[in-house]
Amino acid sequence: MKLNYLISTFTYSTSLELLLTEIEKAGVHKTQILAIPMDRLGEFQTLMDTDFSDDQKSLLDLAGVFGAVFMLLGVIYGLALYWGPVIWGSIGLVLGIISGFAIEYLYKKKRKGLTLKKSEKEVIVIVHIQDSLTESVKKIILSHGAKGIGTVKK
Amino acid sequence: MPVNTSQRRRLIASVNPYMTNLFHLRNPFIVAWWSASFPGFGHVLLGKYITGFLLMAWEVFANNMAHLNEGIFYSMTGRTELAVKVMHGEWLWLYVTFYVFIIWDSYRQSIEYNKYFILSVREGSPIQMKNINPLEINILEKRNPVYALFWSLLTPGLGHFYVNRLPSIVFGVFFWIITAYYSGLYKCVLYTVSGEFDLISQTANPQWFLFLPSLYVFLAYDSYVSTVEYNKLFDRELEKHLKARYQHPDFKMPL
């Protein structure tokens, strides 16, 4: 019996799990499927880093802070100005969000620069499969959002 | 190989029909800052929802009794005498002690929770799962944080519908409607749109209006961060499942 390897990559998602159960239903035993979740590089970096200040990896921390402060200032002075608190508050909010985001983005870019590229979390799925099933399983894999697929024939 | 949660000391997350609560790394300064902008927000960020909402209710009540927001408004627009006149000293005293404590407490807790989170990841990060009961459903799913942000900016509270967190839905919408009503926000929006700027200063109530900015931005920020962290939890859970089920020793590796 000829056996092939189907190798594909995925991001974490519900459709990945749907795919795996579907392949099993198509007659592939679970011992013929190998899933290798890639380590999350960003998280590893974080846990090794004792400085907790840039852990949340949300670029909106400072945008939120500045947005609220500038909006508050806009509302306070807007209450005393002709255009009123709605317009001045909105202006403050937009300016605050933009400036906060810009500062945090530039700071993180400068600090991490080349050392930490944002890695997308991936899973590699290898299916060890007889020749007769290869094409149908390949179709199933392609219809479930695989990022890439490769075949090794023996 | 099912994870026996009782054998582990530290749960990393609890998924129940009403909401998902989890530990994740937080910047203690950001948490403390939100506490300063509106007492209670810091505790909500940490996942202490009942504590947080009690503190938010206290903030609205005590601030109104002390007329603090009005005082801030008059001070910052150069009417210091008026500010001193409207504020109530005895309520200010009570307000200040709570205020400082709340900031300190949320800062301290977030440092401890960060340590707890790291230890629980090293321990194997067990997740408690209970998705459904007769009244509600809540599953882990991949969500787009931009949608949470968008809906929350449109009407604060809606972002929390998207992330499916019942206490935040109830309190977020509740606080927003109360403050928007008493501040006269939506009337002011209508006057602004129709260009009747003269009517705004008569309608807007500074005491309540000053609550709005931090509430508005916080609810958007919180729903955004929650979406991101729930997505990470989804990945973590799926990773455990894949490793347990699809890494069988009988799998024949290619040479």
CSV table of C-alpha atoms in Angstrom, one decimal:
chain,number,residue,atom,x,y,z
A,1,MET,CA,0.0,0.0,0.0
A,2,LYS,CA,1.4,3.4,-1.0
A,3,LEU,CA,1.4,6.0,1.8
A,4,ASN,CA,1.7,9.7,1.4
A,5,TYR,CA,2.3,12.7,3.7
A,6,LEU,CA,0.1,15.7,3.5
A,7,ILE,CA,1.6,18.7,5.2
A,8,SER,CA,-0.4,21.9,5.8
A,9,THR,CA,-0.3,25.0,7.9
A,10,PHE,CA,-3.1,26.8,9.7
A,11,THR,CA,-3.8,29.6,12.1
A,12,TYR,CA,-5.6,28.8,15.3
A,13,SER,CA,-9.3,28.7,14.6
A,14,THR,CA,-12.5,26.7,15.0
A,15,SER,CA,-12.3,25.6,11.4
A,16,LEU,CA,-9.0,23.9,12.1
A,17,GLU,CA,-10.8,21.7,14.6
A,18,LEU,CA,-13.7,21.2,12.2
A,19,LEU,CA,-11.2,20.0,9.6
A,20,LEU,CA,-9.5,17.5,11.9
A,21,THR,CA,-12.8,15.9,12.9
A,22,GLU,CA,-13.8,15.8,9.2
A,23,ILE,CA,-10.7,14.0,8.2
A,24,GLU,CA,-11.3,11.5,10.9
A,25,LYS,CA,-14.8,11.0,9.6
A,26,ALA,CA,-13.4,10.4,6.1
A,27,GLY,CA,-11.5,7.4,7.5
A,28,VAL,CA,-8.2,8.7,8.7
A,29,HIS,CA,-7.4,7.4,12.2
A,30,LYS,CA,-6.2,10.0,14.8
A,31,THR,CA,-2.8,8.2,15.1
A,32,GLN,CA,-2.3,9.2,11.4
A,33,ILE,CA,-2.7,12.9,12.2
A,34,LEU,CA,0.1,14.9,13.8
A,35,ALA,CA,-0.7,18.5,14.9
A,36,ILE,CA,2.2,20.7,16.0
A,37,PRO,CA,1.2,24.0,17.5
A,38,MET,CA,4.1,26.4,17.0
A,39,ASP,CA,5.3,28.1,20.2
A,40,ARG,CA,4.1,31.6,20.6
A,41,LEU,CA,7.3,33.6,20.3
A,42,GLY,CA,5.8,36.9,21.6
A,43,GLU,CA,4.6,35.2,24.7
A,44,PHE,CA,7.8,33.4,25.3
A,45,GLN,CA,9.6,36.8,25.1
A,46,THR,CA,7.2,38.2,27.6
A,47,LEU,CA,7.6,35.5,30.2
A,48,MET,CA,11.4,35.7,30.0
A,49,ASP,CA,11.1,39.5,30.4
A,50,THR,CA,10.8,40.6,34.0
A,51,ASP,CA,9.7,44.0,32.9
A,52,PHE,CA,6.0,43.7,32.9
A,53,SER,CA,5.4,47.1,31.3
A,54,ASP,CA,5.0,46.0,27.7
A,55,ASP,CA,3.3,42.7,28.2
A,56,GLN,CA,-0.2,43.5,27.1
A,57,LYS,CA,0.9,43.9,23.6
A,58,SER,CA,-2.1,46.1,23.0
A,59,LEU,CA,-1.0,49.2,21.2
A,60,LEU,CA,-4.0,50.9,22.6
A,61,ASP,CA,-2.9,51.4,26.2
A,62,LEU,CA,-1.6,54.9,25.7
A,63,ALA,CA,-4.2,55.7,23.1
A,64,GLY,CA,-6.9,55.0,25.8
A,65,VAL,CA,-5.1,57.0,28.4
A,66,PHE,CA,-4.5,60.0,26.2
A,67,GLY,CA,-7.9,59.7,24.6
A,68,ALA,CA,-9.7,59.9,28.0
A,69,VAL,CA,-7.5,62.8,29.2
A,70,PHE,CA,-7.8,64.9,26.1
A,71,MET,CA,-11.5,64.2,25.8
A,72,LEU,CA,-12.0,65.3,29.4
A,73,LEU,CA,-10.1,68.5,28.7
A,74,GLY,CA,-12.1,69.0,25.6
A,75,VAL,CA,-15.3,68.6,27.6
A,76,ILE,CA,-14.3,70.9,30.4
A,77,TYR,CA,-13.2,73.8,28.2
A,78,GLY,CA,-16.0,73.0,25.7
A,79,LEU,CA,-18.6,73.6,28.4
A,80,ALA,CA,-17.3,77.2,28.6
A,81,LEU,CA,-16.7,77.6,24.8
A,82,TYR,CA,-19.1,78.4,22.1
A,83,TRP,CA,-19.0,75.1,20.2
A,84,GLY,CA,-19.8,73.2,23.3
A,85,PRO,CA,-18.6,70.0,24.9
A,86,VAL,CA,-19.6,67.6,22.2
A,87,ILE,CA,-17.4,69.0,19.4
A,88,TRP,CA,-14.5,69.9,21.7
A,89,GLY,CA,-14.7,66.5,23.5
A,90,SER,CA,-14.6,64.7,20.1
A,91,ILE,CA,-11.7,66.8,19.0
A,92,GLY,CA,-9.9,65.9,22.2
A,93,LEU,CA,-10.7,62.2,21.8
A,94,VAL,CA,-9.4,62.0,18.3
A,95,LEU,CA,-6.2,64.0,19.0
A,96,GLY,CA,-5.6,61.9,22.2
A,97,ILE,CA,-6.0,58.6,20.5
A,98,ILE,CA,-3.8,59.5,17.6
A,99,SER,CA,-1.0,61.0,19.7
A,100,GLY,CA,-1.2,58.1,22.3
A,101,PHE,CA,-1.1,55.5,19.6
A,102,ALA,CA,1.8,57.2,17.7
A,103,ILE,CA,3.9,57.5,20.8
A,104,GLU,CA,3.4,53.9,21.9
A,105,TYR,CA,3.9,52.6,18.3
A,106,LEU,CA,7.2,54.6,17.9
A,107,TYR,CA,8.4,53.6,21.3
A,108,LYS,CA,7.8,49.9,20.9
A,109,LYS,CA,9.2,49.9,17.4
A,110,LYS,CA,12.4,51.6,18.6
A,111,ARG,CA,12.7,49.3,21.6
A,112,LYS,CA,11.9,45.9,20.1
A,113,GLY,CA,12.9,46.8,16.6
A,114,LEU,CA,14.4,43.8,14.9
A,115,THR,CA,14.5,41.4,17.9
A,116,LEU,CA,10.9,40.6,18.1
A,117,LYS,CA,8.9,40.3,14.9
A,118,LYS,CA,5.2,39.7,15.4
A,119,SER,CA,4.8,36.0,14.7
A,120,GLU,CA,1.4,34.7,13.7
A,121,LYS,CA,0.4,31.7,15.7
A,122,GLU,CA,0.5,28.7,13.5
A,123,VAL,CA,-0.2,25.0,13.6
A,124,ILE,CA,1.4,22.5,11.3
A,125,VAL,CA,-0.8,19.5,10.5
A,126,ILE,CA,0.8,16.3,9.0
A,127,VAL,CA,-1.5,13.6,7.8
A,128,HIS,CA,0.0,10.2,7.0
A,129,ILE,CA,-2.4,8.7,4.5
A,130,GLN,CA,-2.9,6.0,1.9
A,131,ASP,CA,-2.8,7.0,-1.8
A,132,SER,CA,-6.5,6.3,-2.4
A,133,LEU,CA,-7.6,8.9,0.1
A,134,THR,CA,-5.0,11.6,-0.6
A,135,GLU,CA,-7.0,13.6,-3.1
A,136,SER,CA,-10.2,13.7,-1.2
A,137,VAL,CA,-8.5,14.7,2.1
A,138,LYS,CA,-6.5,17.3,0.2
A,139,LYS,CA,-9.8,18.8,-0.9
A,140,ILE,CA,-11.1,18.9,2.6
A,141,ILE,CA,-7.9,20.6,3.9
A,142,LEU,CA,-8.1,23.2,1.2
A,143,SER,CA,-11.7,24.0,1.9
A,144,HIS,CA,-11.0,24.7,5.6
A,145,GLY,CA,-8.7,27.7,5.3
A,146,ALA,CA,-5.2,26.1,5.1
A,147,LYS,CA,-2.5,28.7,4.6
A,148,GLY,CA,-0.4,26.3,2.6
A,149,ILE,CA,-0.3,22.6,1.7
A,150,GLY,CA,2.5,20.3,0.6
A,151,THR,CA,2.5,16.6,-0.4
A,152,VAL,CA,5.3,14.1,0.0
A,153,LYS,CA,4.8,10.9,-2.1
A,154,LYS,CA,6.6,7.7,-1.4
B,1,MET,CA,-5.7,13.1,28.3
B,2,PRO,CA,-8.2,15.3,30.1
B,3,VAL,CA,-6.8,17.9,32.5
B,4,ASN,CA,-7.9,17.3,36.0
B,5,THR,CA,-8.2,20.8,37.3
B,6,SER,CA,-8.4,19.8,40.9
B,7,GLN,CA,-4.8,18.5,40.7
B,8,ARG,CA,-3.6,21.9,39.7
B,9,ARG,CA,-3.4,24.8,42.2
B,10,ARG,CA,-3.8,27.7,39.8
B,11,LEU,CA,-6.7,28.1,37.4
B,12,ILE,CA,-5.9,30.5,34.5
B,13,ALA,CA,-9.4,31.0,33.3
B,14,SER,CA,-13.0,30.2,34.0
B,15,VAL,CA,-15.5,30.0,31.2
B,16,ASN,CA,-19.1,30.0,32.4
B,17,PRO,CA,-22.4,30.6,30.6
B,18,TYR,CA,-22.5,34.3,31.6
B,19,MET,CA,-19.0,35.3,30.9
B,20,THR,CA,-15.3,34.4,30.6
B,21,ASN,CA,-12.9,35.5,33.3
B,22,LEU,CA,-9.2,35.1,33.0
B,23,PHE,CA,-5.8,36.1,34.3
B,24,HIS,CA,-3.5,37.8,31.8
B,25,LEU,CA,-0.6,40.1,32.1
B,26,ARG,CA,-1.4,43.7,32.7
B,27,ASN,CA,0.6,46.8,33.1
B,28,PRO,CA,0.1,47.9,36.7
B,29,PHE,CA,0.5,51.6,35.8
B,30,ILE,CA,-2.2,51.4,33.2
B,31,VAL,CA,-4.5,49.7,35.8
B,32,ALA,CA,-3.7,52.3,38.4
B,33,TRP,CA,-4.2,55.1,35.9
B,34,TRP,CA,-7.7,53.9,35.0
B,35,SER,CA,-8.5,53.7,38.8
B,36,ALA,CA,-7.5,57.3,39.0
B,37,SER,CA,-9.6,58.4,36.1
B,38,PHE,CA,-12.7,56.7,37.5
B,39,PRO,CA,-12.5,54.6,40.7
B,40,GLY,CA,-13.6,51.1,39.9
B,41,PHE,CA,-12.2,50.8,36.4
B,42,GLY,CA,-8.9,49.4,37.6
B,43,HIS,CA,-10.7,46.6,39.4
B,44,VAL,CA,-13.0,45.9,36.4
B,45,LEU,CA,-9.8,45.6,34.2
B,46,LEU,CA,-8.4,43.0,36.7
B,47,GLY,CA,-11.6,40.9,36.4
B,48,LYS,CA,-13.0,41.8,39.8
B,49,TYR,CA,-16.4,42.8,38.5
B,50,ILE,CA,-18.5,43.0,41.6
B,51,THR,CA,-15.8,45.0,43.4
B,52,GLY,CA,-15.4,47.2,40.4
B,53,PHE,CA,-19.0,48.0,39.9
B,54,LEU,CA,-19.5,48.8,43.6
B,55,LEU,CA,-16.6,51.2,43.4
B,56,MET,CA,-18.0,52.8,40.3
B,57,ALA,CA,-21.4,53.3,42.0
B,58,TRP,CA,-19.5,54.8,45.0
B,59,GLU,CA,-17.6,57.2,42.7
B,60,VAL,CA,-20.8,58.5,41.0
B,61,PHE,CA,-22.6,58.9,44.4
B,62,ALA,CA,-19.7,60.5,46.4
B,63,ASN,CA,-18.6,62.7,43.5
B,64,ASN,CA,-22.2,64.0,43.2
B,65,MET,CA,-22.5,64.6,46.9
B,66,ALA,CA,-19.2,66.5,47.0
B,67,HIS,CA,-19.9,68.3,43.7
B,68,LEU,CA,-16.3,67.5,42.7
B,69,ASN,CA,-16.8,67.5,39.0
B,70,GLU,CA,-18.4,70.9,39.1
B,71,GLY,CA,-15.5,72.1,41.3
B,72,ILE,CA,-13.0,70.8,38.7
B,73,PHE,CA,-14.9,72.5,35.9
B,74,TYR,CA,-14.9,75.9,37.7
B,75,SER,CA,-11.3,75.6,38.8
B,76,MET,CA,-10.0,74.8,35.3
B,77,THR,CA,-12.0,77.5,33.7
B,78,GLY,CA,-10.6,80.1,36.1
B,79,ARG,CA,-13.6,80.5,38.4
B,80,THR,CA,-11.9,79.4,41.6
B,81,GLU,CA,-14.2,81.1,44.1
B,82,LEU,CA,-17.2,79.5,42.5
B,83,ALA,CA,-15.5,76.1,42.7
B,84,VAL,CA,-14.9,76.5,46.5
B,85,LYS,CA,-18.5,77.5,46.9
B,86,VAL,CA,-20.1,74.5,45.2
B,87,MET,CA,-17.9,71.8,46.7
B,88,HIS,CA,-18.9,70.1,50.0
B,89,GLY,CA,-15.9,69.7,52.3
B,90,GLU,CA,-17.1,66.8,54.4
B,91,TRP,CA,-17.8,64.7,51.4
B,92,LEU,CA,-14.5,65.6,49.8
B,93,TRP,CA,-12.7,64.2,52.8
B,94,LEU,CA,-14.4,60.9,52.6
B,95,TYR,CA,-14.0,60.8,48.8
B,96,VAL,CA,-10.2,61.4,48.9
B,97,THR,CA,-9.4,58.5,51.3
B,98,PHE,CA,-11.3,56.1,49.1
B,99,TYR,CA,-9.8,57.5,45.9
B,100,VAL,CA,-6.2,57.0,47.0
B,101,PHE,CA,-6.9,53.6,48.4
B,102,ILE,CA,-8.6,52.4,45.2
B,103,ILE,CA,-5.6,53.4,43.1
B,104,TRP,CA,-3.1,51.8,45.5
B,105,ASP,CA,-5.1,48.6,45.8
B,106,SER,CA,-5.6,48.1,42.0
B,107,TYR,CA,-1.9,48.7,41.4
B,108,ARG,CA,-0.9,46.2,44.1
B,109,GLN,CA,-3.3,43.6,42.9
B,110,SER,CA,-2.3,43.8,39.3
B,111,ILE,CA,1.4,43.0,40.2
B,112,GLU,CA,0.2,40.0,42.3
B,113,TYR,CA,-2.0,38.8,39.5
B,114,ASN,CA,0.8,39.0,37.0
B,115,LYS,CA,2.9,36.8,39.2
B,116,TYR,CA,0.0,34.4,39.6
B,117,PHE,CA,-0.5,34.3,35.8
B,118,ILE,CA,3.1,33.4,35.1
B,119,LEU,CA,3.1,30.7,37.7
B,120,SER,CA,-0.2,29.2,36.3
B,121,VAL,CA,1.2,29.2,32.8
B,122,ARG,CA,4.3,27.3,34.0
B,123,GLU,CA,2.0,24.9,35.9
B,124,GLY,CA,0.0,24.1,32.8
B,125,SER,CA,-2.7,26.7,32.9
B,126,PRO,CA,-5.8,24.7,33.5
B,127,ILE,CA,-9.1,26.2,32.2
B,128,GLN,CA,-12.4,25.7,33.8
B,129,MET,CA,-15.1,25.2,31.1
B,130,LYS,CA,-18.8,25.3,31.5
B,131,ASN,CA,-20.4,26.7,28.4
B,132,ILE,CA,-24.1,26.3,28.8
B,133,ASN,CA,-26.9,26.3,31.4
B,134,PRO,CA,-30.7,26.7,31.0
B,135,LEU,CA,-30.4,30.5,30.8
B,136,GLU,CA,-27.3,31.4,28.9
B,137,ILE,CA,-24.6,30.3,26.5
B,138,ASN,CA,-21.0,31.5,26.2
B,139,ILE,CA,-18.3,29.8,24.1
B,140,LEU,CA,-14.7,30.6,23.3
B,141,GLU,CA,-14.6,31.9,19.8
B,142,LYS,CA,-12.3,34.0,17.6
B,143,ARG,CA,-13.4,37.6,17.6
B,144,ASN,CA,-12.2,40.7,15.8
B,145,PRO,CA,-11.1,43.4,18.4
B,146,VAL,CA,-11.9,46.2,15.9
B,147,TYR,CA,-15.6,45.2,15.9
B,148,ALA,CA,-15.6,45.5,19.7
B,149,LEU,CA,-14.1,48.9,19.5
B,150,PHE,CA,-16.4,50.0,16.8
B,151,TRP,CA,-19.6,49.0,18.5
B,152,SER,CA,-18.5,50.3,21.9
B,153,LEU,CA,-17.6,53.7,20.3
B,154,LEU,CA,-21.0,53.8,18.7
B,155,THR,CA,-22.8,53.2,22.0
B,156,PRO,CA,-20.8,52.3,25.1
B,157,GLY,CA,-21.7,48.8,26.3
B,158,LEU,CA,-22.4,47.2,22.9
B,159,GLY,CA,-18.8,46.1,22.7
B,160,HIS,CA,-19.4,43.9,25.7
B,161,PHE,CA,-22.3,42.2,24.0
B,162,TYR,CA,-19.9,41.2,21.4
B,163,VAL,CA,-17.4,39.7,23.9
B,164,ASN,CA,-20.3,38.1,25.8
B,165,ARG,CA,-19.7,39.4,29.3
B,166,LEU,CA,-23.0,39.8,31.0
B,167,PRO,CA,-22.0,41.9,34.1
B,168,SER,CA,-20.3,44.4,31.9
B,169,ILE,CA,-23.2,44.6,29.5
B,170,VAL,CA,-25.6,45.3,32.4
B,171,PHE,CA,-23.4,47.8,34.2
B,172,GLY,CA,-21.8,49.4,31.2
B,173,VAL,CA,-25.1,50.1,29.5
B,174,PHE,CA,-26.7,51.2,32.8
B,175,PHE,CA,-23.9,53.6,33.8
B,176,TRP,CA,-23.8,55.0,30.3
B,177,ILE,CA,-27.5,55.7,30.1
B,178,ILE,CA,-27.7,57.3,33.5
B,179,THR,CA,-24.7,59.6,33.0
B,180,ALA,CA,-25.8,60.4,29.4
B,181,TYR,CA,-29.3,61.3,30.6
B,182,TYR,CA,-28.3,63.5,33.5
B,183,SER,CA,-25.5,65.2,31.6
B,184,GLY,CA,-27.8,66.0,28.8
B,185,LEU,CA,-25.4,64.5,26.3
B,186,TYR,CA,-27.7,63.4,23.6
B,187,LYS,CA,-29.6,66.7,23.6
B,188,CYS,CA,-26.3,68.5,23.3
B,189,VAL,CA,-25.4,66.2,20.4
B,190,LEU,CA,-28.7,67.1,18.6
B,191,TYR,CA,-28.0,70.8,19.2
B,192,THR,CA,-24.5,70.5,17.9
B,193,VAL,CA,-25.7,68.7,14.8
B,194,SER,CA,-28.4,71.3,14.1
B,195,GLY,CA,-25.9,74.2,14.9
B,196,GLU,CA,-27.9,75.6,17.9
B,197,PHE,CA,-24.8,76.2,20.0
B,198,ASP,CA,-26.5,78.7,22.2
B,199,LEU,CA,-28.7,76.1,23.7
B,200,ILE,CA,-25.8,73.8,24.7
B,201,SER,CA,-24.6,75.7,27.7
B,202,GLN,CA,-28.1,75.8,29.2
B,203,THR,CA,-28.6,72.0,28.6
B,204,ALA,CA,-25.2,70.5,29.6
B,205,ASN,CA,-24.8,69.7,33.3
B,206,PRO,CA,-21.1,69.9,34.1
B,207,GLN,CA,-21.3,67.7,37.2
B,208,TRP,CA,-22.5,64.8,35.1
B,209,PHE,CA,-20.8,65.7,31.9
B,210,LEU,CA,-17.3,65.2,33.4
B,211,PHE,CA,-18.0,61.5,34.0
B,212,LEU,CA,-18.6,60.9,30.3
B,213,PRO,CA,-15.1,61.0,28.8
B,214,SER,CA,-13.4,58.4,31.0
B,215,LEU,CA,-16.6,56.1,30.9
B,216,TYR,CA,-16.8,56.4,27.1
B,217,VAL,CA,-13.1,55.6,26.5
B,218,PHE,CA,-12.8,53.0,29.1
B,219,LEU,CA,-15.7,50.9,27.9
B,220,ALA,CA,-14.2,50.9,24.4
B,221,TYR,CA,-10.7,50.1,25.7
B,222,ASP,CA,-12.0,47.4,28.0
B,223,SER,CA,-14.0,45.6,25.3
B,224,TYR,CA,-11.0,45.8,22.9
B,225,VAL,CA,-8.5,44.3,25.4
B,226,SER,CA,-11.0,41.6,26.4
B,227,THR,CA,-11.4,40.5,22.8
B,228,VAL,CA,-7.7,40.3,22.4
B,229,GLU,CA,-7.2,38.3,25.6
B,230,TYR,CA,-10.2,36.0,24.9
B,231,ASN,CA,-8.6,35.2,21.5
B,232,LYS,CA,-5.4,34.3,23.2
B,233,LEU,CA,-7.3,32.1,25.6
B,234,PHE,CA,-8.9,30.4,22.6
B,235,ASP,CA,-5.4,29.7,21.1
B,236,ARG,CA,-4.2,28.4,24.4
B,237,GLU,CA,-7.1,26.0,24.8
B,238,LEU,CA,-6.9,24.7,21.3
B,239,GLU,CA,-3.2,24.2,21.6
B,240,LYS,CA,-3.7,22.0,24.6
B,241,HIS,CA,-6.4,20.0,22.9
B,242,LEU,CA,-4.3,19.5,19.7
B,243,LYS,CA,-1.3,18.3,21.7
B,244,ALA,CA,-3.4,15.9,23.7
B,245,ARG,CA,-5.2,14.4,20.8
B,246,TYR,CA,-3.0,14.6,17.7
B,247,GLN,CA,0.5,13.8,18.9
B,248,HIS,CA,0.1,10.1,19.2
B,249,PRO,CA,3.3,8.0,19.7
B,250,ASP,CA,2.2,5.7,16.9
B,251,PHE,CA,2.4,8.4,14.3
B,252,LYS,CA,5.0,7.5,11.8
B,253,MET,CA,7.3,10.4,11.2
B,254,PRO,CA,8.7,10.9,7.7
B,255,LEU,CA,12.4,10.0,7.4
